[in-house]
Amino acid sequence: VQATNAKAIALGSLNRPKESIAAYEQGLALARESGNQRLIDLLEGNLAGGLLGAGEWAKAAPLLESAIAKKPDPEILAYRQTSLALALPHLGRADEALSLITEAVNYSRVNKRTELLAARLRPRASILSGMGRLEEALEDIREMTALYEGLRVNLVPSDFLKRGYADRVQEG
């Protein structure tokens, strides 16, 4: 199950969404055969992430809502809330998306998860912008930029690490 999940993640990273989704579905079938509920929950959530990567918002949302309803540990909950917040604006549910991403942002802030906070501010800014709340969106972008700059200056001075970091934070 774990190897199939890793394969699905890799395929998603290679921008091969259909193959990634197929691998997640295969992994989910294996997880269900095992009867291990933790693996089933993980693969259902990860399949939803693969569906998001393919722009299949309507298929991803129910899986993510189900994952959230199971009350996973707070770190996973914030991750799933962030994922669902990415889908909901495409389904005409921007207010719900804003509520979810704000919960995830608050979790990251309270638990001093700086890189996750920065990464979660980006979709919140996008949601706010889509709602016409441009000043609030700009505040999030400014905070995100300041957080990334603060992280960047503390990186180990190895070029390959800095390049990898810059590649991650310059998306979108």
Short mmCIF file of N, CA and C in Angstrom, two decimals:
data_model
loop_
_atom_site.label_atom_id
_atom_site.label_comp_id
_atom_site.label_asym_id
_atom_site.label_seq_id
_atom_site.Cartn_x
_atom_site.Cartn_y
_atom_site.Cartn_z
N VAL A 1 0.83 -1.19 0.00
CA VAL A 1 0.00 0.00 0.00
C VAL A 1 0.87 1.25 0.00
N GLN A 2 1.89 1.24 0.85
CA GLN A 2 2.76 2.42 0.94
C GLN A 2 3.54 2.64 -0.36
N ALA A 3 3.99 1.56 -0.98
CA ALA A 3 4.72 1.69 -2.24
C ALA A 3 3.81 2.23 -3.34
N THR A 4 2.58 1.76 -3.37
CA THR A 4 1.63 2.23 -4.38
C THR A 4 1.29 3.69 -4.13
N ASN A 5 1.14 4.08 -2.88
CA ASN A 5 0.91 5.48 -2.53
C ASN A 5 2.09 6.34 -2.98
N ALA A 6 3.31 5.88 -2.74
CA ALA A 6 4.49 6.62 -3.16
C ALA A 6 4.54 6.76 -4.67
N LYS A 7 4.18 5.70 -5.37
CA LYS A 7 4.13 5.75 -6.84
C LYS A 7 3.12 6.80 -7.29
N ALA A 8 1.95 6.83 -6.66
CA ALA A 8 0.91 7.80 -7.02
C ALA A 8 1.40 9.23 -6.79
N ILE A 9 2.07 9.45 -5.67
CA ILE A 9 2.61 10.78 -5.37
C ILE A 9 3.62 11.19 -6.44
N ALA A 10 4.51 10.25 -6.78
CA ALA A 10 5.53 10.54 -7.81
C ALA A 10 4.88 10.87 -9.15
N LEU A 11 3.88 10.10 -9.53
CA LEU A 11 3.19 10.37 -10.81
C LEU A 11 2.51 11.73 -10.79
N GLY A 12 1.93 12.09 -9.66
CA GLY A 12 1.33 13.42 -9.54
C GLY A 12 2.37 14.51 -9.68
N SER A 13 3.54 14.29 -9.07
CA SER A 13 4.63 15.27 -9.16
C SER A 13 5.15 15.42 -10.58
N LEU A 14 5.02 14.35 -11.36
CA LEU A 14 5.45 14.37 -12.76
C LEU A 14 4.36 14.88 -13.70
N ASN A 15 3.28 15.42 -13.10
CA ASN A 15 2.16 15.96 -13.85
C ASN A 15 1.51 14.91 -14.75
N ARG A 16 1.31 13.74 -14.17
CA ARG A 16 0.63 12.64 -14.86
C ARG A 16 -0.59 12.25 -14.03
N PRO A 17 -1.60 13.14 -14.00
CA PRO A 17 -2.71 12.97 -13.07
C PRO A 17 -3.53 11.70 -13.27
N LYS A 18 -3.80 11.30 -14.50
CA LYS A 18 -4.61 10.10 -14.69
C LYS A 18 -3.91 8.87 -14.14
N GLU A 19 -2.61 8.77 -14.38
CA GLU A 19 -1.86 7.64 -13.85
C GLU A 19 -1.76 7.70 -12.33
N SER A 20 -1.63 8.92 -11.81
CA SER A 20 -1.57 9.11 -10.36
C SER A 20 -2.87 8.66 -9.72
N ILE A 21 -3.99 9.08 -10.28
CA ILE A 21 -5.30 8.69 -9.73
C ILE A 21 -5.46 7.17 -9.78
N ALA A 22 -5.05 6.56 -10.90
CA ALA A 22 -5.16 5.10 -11.02
C ALA A 22 -4.33 4.41 -9.94
N ALA A 23 -3.15 4.95 -9.66
CA ALA A 23 -2.30 4.36 -8.62
C ALA A 23 -2.93 4.54 -7.23
N TYR A 24 -3.50 5.73 -6.98
CA TYR A 24 -4.18 5.94 -5.70
C TYR A 24 -5.35 4.96 -5.55
N GLU A 25 -6.11 4.78 -6.62
CA GLU A 25 -7.24 3.85 -6.57
C GLU A 25 -6.76 2.42 -6.30
N GLN A 26 -5.65 2.05 -6.91
CA GLN A 26 -5.07 0.72 -6.67
C GLN A 26 -4.64 0.61 -5.21
N GLY A 27 -3.97 1.63 -4.70
CA GLY A 27 -3.55 1.63 -3.31
C GLY A 27 -4.72 1.58 -2.35
N LEU A 28 -5.80 2.28 -2.68
CA LEU A 28 -7.00 2.27 -1.84
C LEU A 28 -7.63 0.88 -1.83
N ALA A 29 -7.64 0.21 -2.97
CA ALA A 29 -8.18 -1.15 -3.02
C ALA A 29 -7.35 -2.08 -2.14
N LEU A 30 -6.03 -1.92 -2.19
CA LEU A 30 -5.15 -2.75 -1.35
C LEU A 30 -5.38 -2.44 0.13
N ALA A 31 -5.55 -1.17 0.44
CA ALA A 31 -5.79 -0.77 1.83
C ALA A 31 -7.10 -1.38 2.34
N ARG A 32 -8.11 -1.35 1.50
CA ARG A 32 -9.40 -1.94 1.89
C ARG A 32 -9.27 -3.45 2.11
N GLU A 33 -8.48 -4.11 1.27
CA GLU A 33 -8.24 -5.55 1.45
C GLU A 33 -7.57 -5.83 2.79
N SER A 34 -6.69 -4.92 3.19
CA SER A 34 -5.96 -5.12 4.45
C SER A 34 -6.87 -4.93 5.66
N GLY A 35 -7.94 -4.15 5.50
CA GLY A 35 -8.83 -3.87 6.62
C GLY A 35 -8.27 -2.83 7.59
N ASN A 36 -7.13 -2.25 7.27
CA ASN A 36 -6.50 -1.26 8.14
C ASN A 36 -7.16 0.10 7.91
N GLN A 37 -7.96 0.55 8.86
CA GLN A 37 -8.72 1.79 8.68
C GLN A 37 -7.82 3.01 8.51
N ARG A 38 -6.70 3.04 9.20
CA ARG A 38 -5.79 4.19 9.05
C ARG A 38 -5.27 4.29 7.63
N LEU A 39 -4.92 3.14 7.04
CA LEU A 39 -4.46 3.14 5.64
C LEU A 39 -5.58 3.53 4.70
N ILE A 40 -6.78 3.03 4.96
CA ILE A 40 -7.92 3.37 4.12
C ILE A 40 -8.16 4.88 4.16
N ASP A 41 -8.16 5.45 5.36
CA ASP A 41 -8.38 6.89 5.51
C ASP A 41 -7.28 7.68 4.78
N LEU A 42 -6.04 7.25 4.94
CA LEU A 42 -4.92 7.93 4.28
C LEU A 42 -5.09 7.90 2.77
N LEU A 43 -5.38 6.74 2.23
CA LEU A 43 -5.48 6.61 0.77
C LEU A 43 -6.71 7.32 0.22
N GLU A 44 -7.81 7.35 0.96
CA GLU A 44 -8.97 8.11 0.51
C GLU A 44 -8.63 9.59 0.41
N GLY A 45 -7.96 10.10 1.43
CA GLY A 45 -7.55 11.51 1.40
C GLY A 45 -6.55 11.79 0.31
N ASN A 46 -5.61 10.87 0.11
CA ASN A 46 -4.60 11.07 -0.93
C ASN A 46 -5.21 10.97 -2.32
N LEU A 47 -6.17 10.06 -2.49
CA LEU A 47 -6.89 9.99 -3.77
C LEU A 47 -7.57 11.32 -4.04
N ALA A 48 -8.17 11.90 -3.02
CA ALA A 48 -8.80 13.22 -3.19
C ALA A 48 -7.78 14.24 -3.65
N GLY A 49 -6.57 14.18 -3.09
CA GLY A 49 -5.51 15.09 -3.52
C GLY A 49 -5.15 14.88 -4.98
N GLY A 50 -5.12 13.62 -5.41
CA GLY A 50 -4.86 13.34 -6.82
C GLY A 50 -5.95 13.89 -7.72
N LEU A 51 -7.19 13.76 -7.26
CA LEU A 51 -8.32 14.30 -8.02
C LEU A 51 -8.24 15.82 -8.11
N LEU A 52 -7.80 16.45 -7.02
CA LEU A 52 -7.61 17.91 -7.05
C LEU A 52 -6.58 18.28 -8.10
N GLY A 53 -5.48 17.52 -8.13
CA GLY A 53 -4.42 17.79 -9.11
C GLY A 53 -4.91 17.67 -10.54
N ALA A 54 -5.96 16.88 -10.75
CA ALA A 54 -6.53 16.71 -12.09
C ALA A 54 -7.68 17.69 -12.34
N GLY A 55 -7.97 18.54 -11.35
CA GLY A 55 -9.06 19.49 -11.50
C GLY A 55 -10.44 18.87 -11.37
N GLU A 56 -10.51 17.70 -10.75
CA GLU A 56 -11.79 17.01 -10.57
C GLU A 56 -12.36 17.35 -9.20
N TRP A 57 -12.77 18.62 -9.08
CA TRP A 57 -13.20 19.18 -7.81
C TRP A 57 -14.40 18.45 -7.22
N ALA A 58 -15.38 18.16 -8.06
CA ALA A 58 -16.62 17.54 -7.58
C ALA A 58 -16.40 16.12 -7.07
N LYS A 59 -15.40 15.44 -7.59
CA LYS A 59 -15.08 14.10 -7.10
C LYS A 59 -14.22 14.16 -5.84
N ALA A 60 -13.37 15.16 -5.76
CA ALA A 60 -12.47 15.28 -4.60
C ALA A 60 -13.20 15.74 -3.35
N ALA A 61 -14.12 16.66 -3.49
CA ALA A 61 -14.77 17.28 -2.33
C ALA A 61 -15.43 16.27 -1.39
N PRO A 62 -16.24 15.32 -1.89
CA PRO A 62 -16.87 14.38 -0.94
C PRO A 62 -15.86 13.51 -0.19
N LEU A 63 -14.78 13.12 -0.87
CA LEU A 63 -13.75 12.33 -0.19
C LEU A 63 -13.11 13.14 0.92
N LEU A 64 -12.84 14.40 0.65
CA LEU A 64 -12.22 15.26 1.66
C LEU A 64 -13.20 15.57 2.80
N GLU A 65 -14.46 15.78 2.48
CA GLU A 65 -15.46 16.01 3.52
C GLU A 65 -15.56 14.78 4.43
N SER A 66 -15.50 13.61 3.83
CA SER A 66 -15.54 12.37 4.62
C SER A 66 -14.30 12.25 5.50
N ALA A 67 -13.14 12.59 4.95
CA ALA A 67 -11.90 12.52 5.73
C ALA A 67 -11.94 13.48 6.92
N ILE A 68 -12.46 14.67 6.70
CA ILE A 68 -12.56 15.67 7.76
C ILE A 68 -13.56 15.22 8.83
N ALA A 69 -14.65 14.62 8.40
CA ALA A 69 -15.68 14.16 9.34
C ALA A 69 -15.17 13.09 10.29
N LYS A 70 -14.12 12.38 9.89
CA LYS A 70 -13.55 11.32 10.74
C LYS A 70 -12.65 11.88 11.83
N LYS A 71 -12.51 13.20 11.87
CA LYS A 71 -11.72 13.88 12.90
C LYS A 71 -10.31 13.30 13.05
N PRO A 72 -9.51 13.38 11.98
CA PRO A 72 -8.13 12.87 12.08
C PRO A 72 -7.31 13.74 13.03
N ASP A 73 -6.06 13.35 13.26
CA ASP A 73 -5.22 14.16 14.15
C ASP A 73 -5.12 15.57 13.57
N PRO A 74 -4.86 16.57 14.41
CA PRO A 74 -4.94 17.97 13.98
C PRO A 74 -4.06 18.32 12.77
N GLU A 75 -2.90 17.72 12.65
CA GLU A 75 -2.02 18.02 11.51
C GLU A 75 -2.66 17.55 10.21
N ILE A 76 -3.18 16.33 10.21
CA ILE A 76 -3.84 15.79 9.02
C ILE A 76 -5.13 16.56 8.76
N LEU A 77 -5.86 16.91 9.80
CA LEU A 77 -7.09 17.68 9.65
C LEU A 77 -6.81 19.00 8.91
N ALA A 78 -5.79 19.72 9.34
CA ALA A 78 -5.45 20.99 8.69
C ALA A 78 -5.06 20.77 7.23
N TYR A 79 -4.35 19.68 6.96
CA TYR A 79 -3.97 19.36 5.58
C TYR A 79 -5.21 19.10 4.73
N ARG A 80 -6.15 18.31 5.25
CA ARG A 80 -7.37 17.98 4.51
C ARG A 80 -8.26 19.23 4.35
N GLN A 81 -8.30 20.08 5.37
CA GLN A 81 -9.07 21.32 5.25
C GLN A 81 -8.51 22.20 4.14
N THR A 82 -7.19 22.26 4.07
CA THR A 82 -6.55 23.04 3.01
C THR A 82 -6.92 22.48 1.65
N SER A 83 -6.87 21.17 1.51
CA SER A 83 -7.20 20.54 0.23
C SER A 83 -8.65 20.81 -0.16
N LEU A 84 -9.56 20.65 0.78
CA LEU A 84 -10.97 20.90 0.48
C LEU A 84 -11.19 22.37 0.13
N ALA A 85 -10.49 23.26 0.81
CA ALA A 85 -10.61 24.69 0.51
C ALA A 85 -10.18 25.00 -0.92
N LEU A 86 -9.30 24.20 -1.48
CA LEU A 86 -8.89 24.40 -2.88
C LEU A 86 -10.01 24.01 -3.84
N ALA A 87 -10.81 23.03 -3.47
CA ALA A 87 -11.86 22.53 -4.35
C ALA A 87 -13.14 23.37 -4.29
N LEU A 88 -13.51 23.80 -3.10
CA LEU A 88 -14.83 24.40 -2.90
C LEU A 88 -15.12 25.65 -3.74
N PRO A 89 -14.17 26.56 -3.95
CA PRO A 89 -14.50 27.72 -4.79
C PRO A 89 -14.93 27.32 -6.21
N HIS A 90 -14.40 26.22 -6.70
CA HIS A 90 -14.77 25.74 -8.03
C HIS A 90 -16.19 25.15 -8.04
N LEU A 91 -16.73 24.91 -6.86
CA LEU A 91 -18.06 24.35 -6.73
C LEU A 91 -19.06 25.40 -6.22
N GLY A 92 -18.64 26.68 -6.26
CA GLY A 92 -19.52 27.76 -5.81
C GLY A 92 -19.66 27.86 -4.31
N ARG A 93 -18.67 27.36 -3.58
CA ARG A 93 -18.75 27.34 -2.11
C ARG A 93 -17.56 28.07 -1.48
N ALA A 94 -17.34 29.29 -1.96
CA ALA A 94 -16.17 30.06 -1.51
C ALA A 94 -16.21 30.38 -0.02
N ASP A 95 -17.40 30.67 0.52
CA ASP A 95 -17.49 30.99 1.95
C ASP A 95 -17.03 29.82 2.81
N GLU A 96 -17.44 28.61 2.45
CA GLU A 96 -16.99 27.42 3.18
C GLU A 96 -15.49 27.23 3.04
N ALA A 97 -14.99 27.48 1.82
CA ALA A 97 -13.56 27.35 1.57
C ALA A 97 -12.77 28.29 2.46
N LEU A 98 -13.24 29.53 2.55
CA LEU A 98 -12.55 30.52 3.38
C LEU A 98 -12.53 30.10 4.84
N SER A 99 -13.64 29.58 5.32
CA SER A 99 -13.70 29.11 6.71
C SER A 99 -12.71 27.99 6.96
N LEU A 100 -12.66 27.02 6.06
CA LEU A 100 -11.76 25.88 6.22
C LEU A 100 -10.29 26.29 6.16
N ILE A 101 -9.94 27.11 5.17
CA ILE A 101 -8.53 27.49 5.03
C ILE A 101 -8.11 28.38 6.19
N THR A 102 -9.04 29.16 6.72
CA THR A 102 -8.71 29.99 7.88
C THR A 102 -8.43 29.12 9.09
N GLU A 103 -9.20 28.04 9.27
CA GLU A 103 -8.90 27.10 10.36
C GLU A 103 -7.51 26.50 10.19
N ALA A 104 -7.16 26.13 8.98
CA ALA A 104 -5.85 25.54 8.72
C ALA A 104 -4.74 26.56 8.95
N VAL A 105 -4.97 27.79 8.53
CA VAL A 105 -3.99 28.87 8.76
C VAL A 105 -3.81 29.07 10.26
N ASN A 106 -4.91 29.13 11.00
CA ASN A 106 -4.82 29.32 12.45
C ASN A 106 -4.08 28.17 13.13
N TYR A 107 -4.35 26.94 12.68
CA TYR A 107 -3.63 25.79 13.24
C TYR A 107 -2.12 25.96 13.02
N SER A 108 -1.74 26.34 11.81
CA SER A 108 -0.32 26.51 11.49
C SER A 108 0.31 27.62 12.31
N ARG A 109 -0.44 28.69 12.49
CA ARG A 109 0.08 29.83 13.25
C ARG A 109 0.26 29.45 14.72
N VAL A 110 -0.75 28.86 15.33
CA VAL A 110 -0.70 28.49 16.75
C VAL A 110 0.41 27.47 17.02
N ASN A 111 0.61 26.54 16.09
CA ASN A 111 1.60 25.49 16.28
C ASN A 111 2.96 25.82 15.67
N LYS A 112 3.12 27.08 15.28
CA LYS A 112 4.40 27.58 14.77
C LYS A 112 4.94 26.73 13.61
N ARG A 113 4.04 26.36 12.71
CA ARG A 113 4.39 25.61 11.50
C ARG A 113 4.56 26.63 10.38
N THR A 114 5.69 27.34 10.42
CA THR A 114 5.90 28.51 9.57
C THR A 114 5.80 28.20 8.08
N GLU A 115 6.45 27.15 7.61
CA GLU A 115 6.40 26.85 6.19
C GLU A 115 4.98 26.46 5.76
N LEU A 116 4.28 25.71 6.61
CA LEU A 116 2.89 25.36 6.30
C LEU A 116 2.00 26.60 6.35
N LEU A 117 2.25 27.48 7.29
CA LEU A 117 1.48 28.72 7.37
C LEU A 117 1.63 29.51 6.08
N ALA A 118 2.86 29.66 5.63
CA ALA A 118 3.10 30.40 4.40
C ALA A 118 2.39 29.74 3.22
N ALA A 119 2.48 28.43 3.15
CA ALA A 119 1.85 27.71 2.04
C ALA A 119 0.32 27.79 2.11
N ARG A 120 -0.24 27.93 3.28
CA ARG A 120 -1.70 28.00 3.43
C ARG A 120 -2.22 29.42 3.23
N LEU A 121 -1.36 30.40 3.40
CA LEU A 121 -1.78 31.77 3.14
C LEU A 121 -2.03 32.01 1.65
N ARG A 122 -1.30 31.31 0.81
CA ARG A 122 -1.45 31.48 -0.65
C ARG A 122 -2.87 31.13 -1.10
N PRO A 123 -3.39 29.92 -0.78
CA PRO A 123 -4.76 29.64 -1.23
C PRO A 123 -5.80 30.52 -0.55
N ARG A 124 -5.54 30.92 0.69
CA ARG A 124 -6.50 31.82 1.33
C ARG A 124 -6.54 33.15 0.60
N ALA A 125 -5.38 33.64 0.20
CA ALA A 125 -5.34 34.89 -0.57
C ALA A 125 -6.09 34.75 -1.89
N SER A 126 -5.95 33.61 -2.52
CA SER A 126 -6.65 33.36 -3.77
C SER A 126 -8.16 33.35 -3.56
N ILE A 127 -8.60 32.70 -2.50
CA ILE A 127 -10.04 32.65 -2.18
C ILE A 127 -10.56 34.06 -1.88
N LEU A 128 -9.82 34.79 -1.06
CA LEU A 128 -10.22 36.16 -0.73
C LEU A 128 -10.29 37.03 -1.98
N SER A 129 -9.31 36.88 -2.85
CA SER A 129 -9.28 37.65 -4.09
C SER A 129 -10.51 37.32 -4.95
N GLY A 130 -10.83 36.04 -5.05
CA GLY A 130 -11.99 35.62 -5.81
C GLY A 130 -13.30 36.15 -5.25
N MET A 131 -13.29 36.47 -3.97
CA MET A 131 -14.48 37.02 -3.30
C MET A 131 -14.49 38.55 -3.38
N GLY A 132 -13.46 39.13 -4.02
CA GLY A 132 -13.38 40.58 -4.13
C GLY A 132 -12.80 41.25 -2.91
N ARG A 133 -12.25 40.48 -2.00
CA ARG A 133 -11.68 41.03 -0.77
C ARG A 133 -10.17 41.21 -0.96
N LEU A 134 -9.84 42.16 -1.83
CA LEU A 134 -8.47 42.32 -2.30
C LEU A 134 -7.49 42.79 -1.24
N GLU A 135 -7.92 43.68 -0.35
CA GLU A 135 -7.01 44.16 0.71
C GLU A 135 -6.60 43.01 1.64
N GLU A 136 -7.55 42.17 2.01
CA GLU A 136 -7.25 41.02 2.87
C GLU A 136 -6.35 40.03 2.14
N ALA A 137 -6.61 39.84 0.85
CA ALA A 137 -5.77 38.94 0.05
C ALA A 137 -4.33 39.47 0.00
N LEU A 138 -4.20 40.77 -0.19
CA LEU A 138 -2.87 41.38 -0.24
C LEU A 138 -2.15 41.24 1.10
N GLU A 139 -2.88 41.36 2.21
CA GLU A 139 -2.27 41.16 3.53
C GLU A 139 -1.70 39.75 3.65
N ASP A 140 -2.46 38.76 3.18
CA ASP A 140 -1.98 37.37 3.24
C ASP A 140 -0.74 37.18 2.37
N ILE A 141 -0.75 37.78 1.19
CA ILE A 141 0.42 37.66 0.30
C ILE A 141 1.64 38.32 0.93
N ARG A 142 1.45 39.46 1.55
CA ARG A 142 2.58 40.12 2.21
C ARG A 142 3.11 39.27 3.37
N GLU A 143 2.20 38.71 4.16
CA GLU A 143 2.64 37.85 5.26
C GLU A 143 3.35 36.62 4.74
N MET A 144 2.80 36.01 3.70
CA MET A 144 3.41 34.82 3.10
C MET A 144 4.83 35.14 2.61
N THR A 145 4.98 36.25 1.92
CA THR A 145 6.29 36.65 1.41
C THR A 145 7.28 36.86 2.54
N ALA A 146 6.85 37.53 3.58
CA ALA A 146 7.73 37.78 4.73
C ALA A 146 8.14 36.47 5.40
N LEU A 147 7.20 35.54 5.51
CA LEU A 147 7.52 34.24 6.12
C LEU A 147 8.54 33.49 5.27
N TYR A 148 8.31 33.45 3.95
CA TYR A 148 9.26 32.75 3.07
C TYR A 148 10.64 33.41 3.11
N GLU A 149 10.67 34.72 3.14
CA GLU A 149 11.97 35.40 3.21
C GLU A 149 12.67 35.08 4.53
N GLY A 150 11.91 35.03 5.61
CA GLY A 150 12.49 34.67 6.91
C GLY A 150 13.03 33.25 6.91
N LEU A 151 12.33 32.35 6.27
CA LEU A 151 12.81 30.97 6.17
C LEU A 151 14.05 30.89 5.29
N ARG A 152 14.02 31.61 4.18
CA ARG A 152 15.12 31.53 3.21
C ARG A 152 16.46 31.97 3.81
N VAL A 153 16.45 33.02 4.61
CA VAL A 153 17.71 33.52 5.14
C VAL A 153 18.34 32.56 6.14
N ASN A 154 17.55 31.63 6.66
CA ASN A 154 18.06 30.67 7.62
C ASN A 154 18.39 29.31 7.02
N LEU A 155 18.35 29.21 5.72
CA LEU A 155 18.67 27.93 5.08
C LEU A 155 20.14 27.61 5.20
N VAL A 156 20.43 26.33 5.18
CA VAL A 156 21.82 25.89 5.12
C VAL A 156 22.37 26.40 3.80
N PRO A 157 23.58 26.93 3.79
CA PRO A 157 24.08 27.58 2.58
C PRO A 157 24.52 26.63 1.46
N SER A 158 23.87 25.50 1.35
CA SER A 158 24.17 24.59 0.25
C SER A 158 23.31 24.99 -0.94
N ASP A 159 23.93 25.18 -2.07
CA ASP A 159 23.20 25.65 -3.25
C ASP A 159 22.03 24.75 -3.61
N PHE A 160 22.23 23.44 -3.54
CA PHE A 160 21.14 22.57 -3.97
C PHE A 160 19.93 22.68 -3.05
N LEU A 161 20.16 22.94 -1.77
CA LEU A 161 19.04 23.11 -0.86
C LEU A 161 18.30 24.42 -1.15
N LYS A 162 19.05 25.49 -1.40
CA LYS A 162 18.41 26.76 -1.69
C LYS A 162 17.62 26.68 -3.00
N ARG A 163 18.17 26.02 -4.00
CA ARG A 163 17.44 25.88 -5.26
C ARG A 163 16.14 25.13 -5.05
N GLY A 164 16.19 24.03 -4.32
CA GLY A 164 14.98 23.26 -4.07
C GLY A 164 13.94 24.06 -3.31
N TYR A 165 14.39 24.82 -2.34
CA TYR A 165 13.47 25.65 -1.56
C TYR A 165 12.83 26.70 -2.46
N ALA A 166 13.65 27.37 -3.24
CA ALA A 166 13.13 28.43 -4.13
C ALA A 166 12.13 27.85 -5.12
N ASP A 167 12.41 26.68 -5.65
CA ASP A 167 11.48 26.05 -6.59
C ASP A 167 10.13 25.80 -5.94
N ARG A 168 10.11 25.35 -4.69
CA ARG A 168 8.85 25.06 -4.00
C ARG A 168 8.04 26.31 -3.73
N VAL A 169 8.67 27.37 -3.30
CA VAL A 169 7.92 28.55 -2.87
C VAL A 169 7.60 29.50 -4.02
N GLN A 170 8.20 29.32 -5.18
CA GLN A 170 7.92 30.22 -6.29
C GLN A 170 6.83 29.71 -7.20
N GLU A 171 6.20 28.59 -6.85
CA GLU A 171 5.08 28.09 -7.65
C GLU A 171 3.94 29.08 -7.60
N GLY A 172 3.13 29.06 -8.66
CA GLY A 172 1.89 29.84 -8.66
C GLY A 172 2.15 31.29 -8.68
#
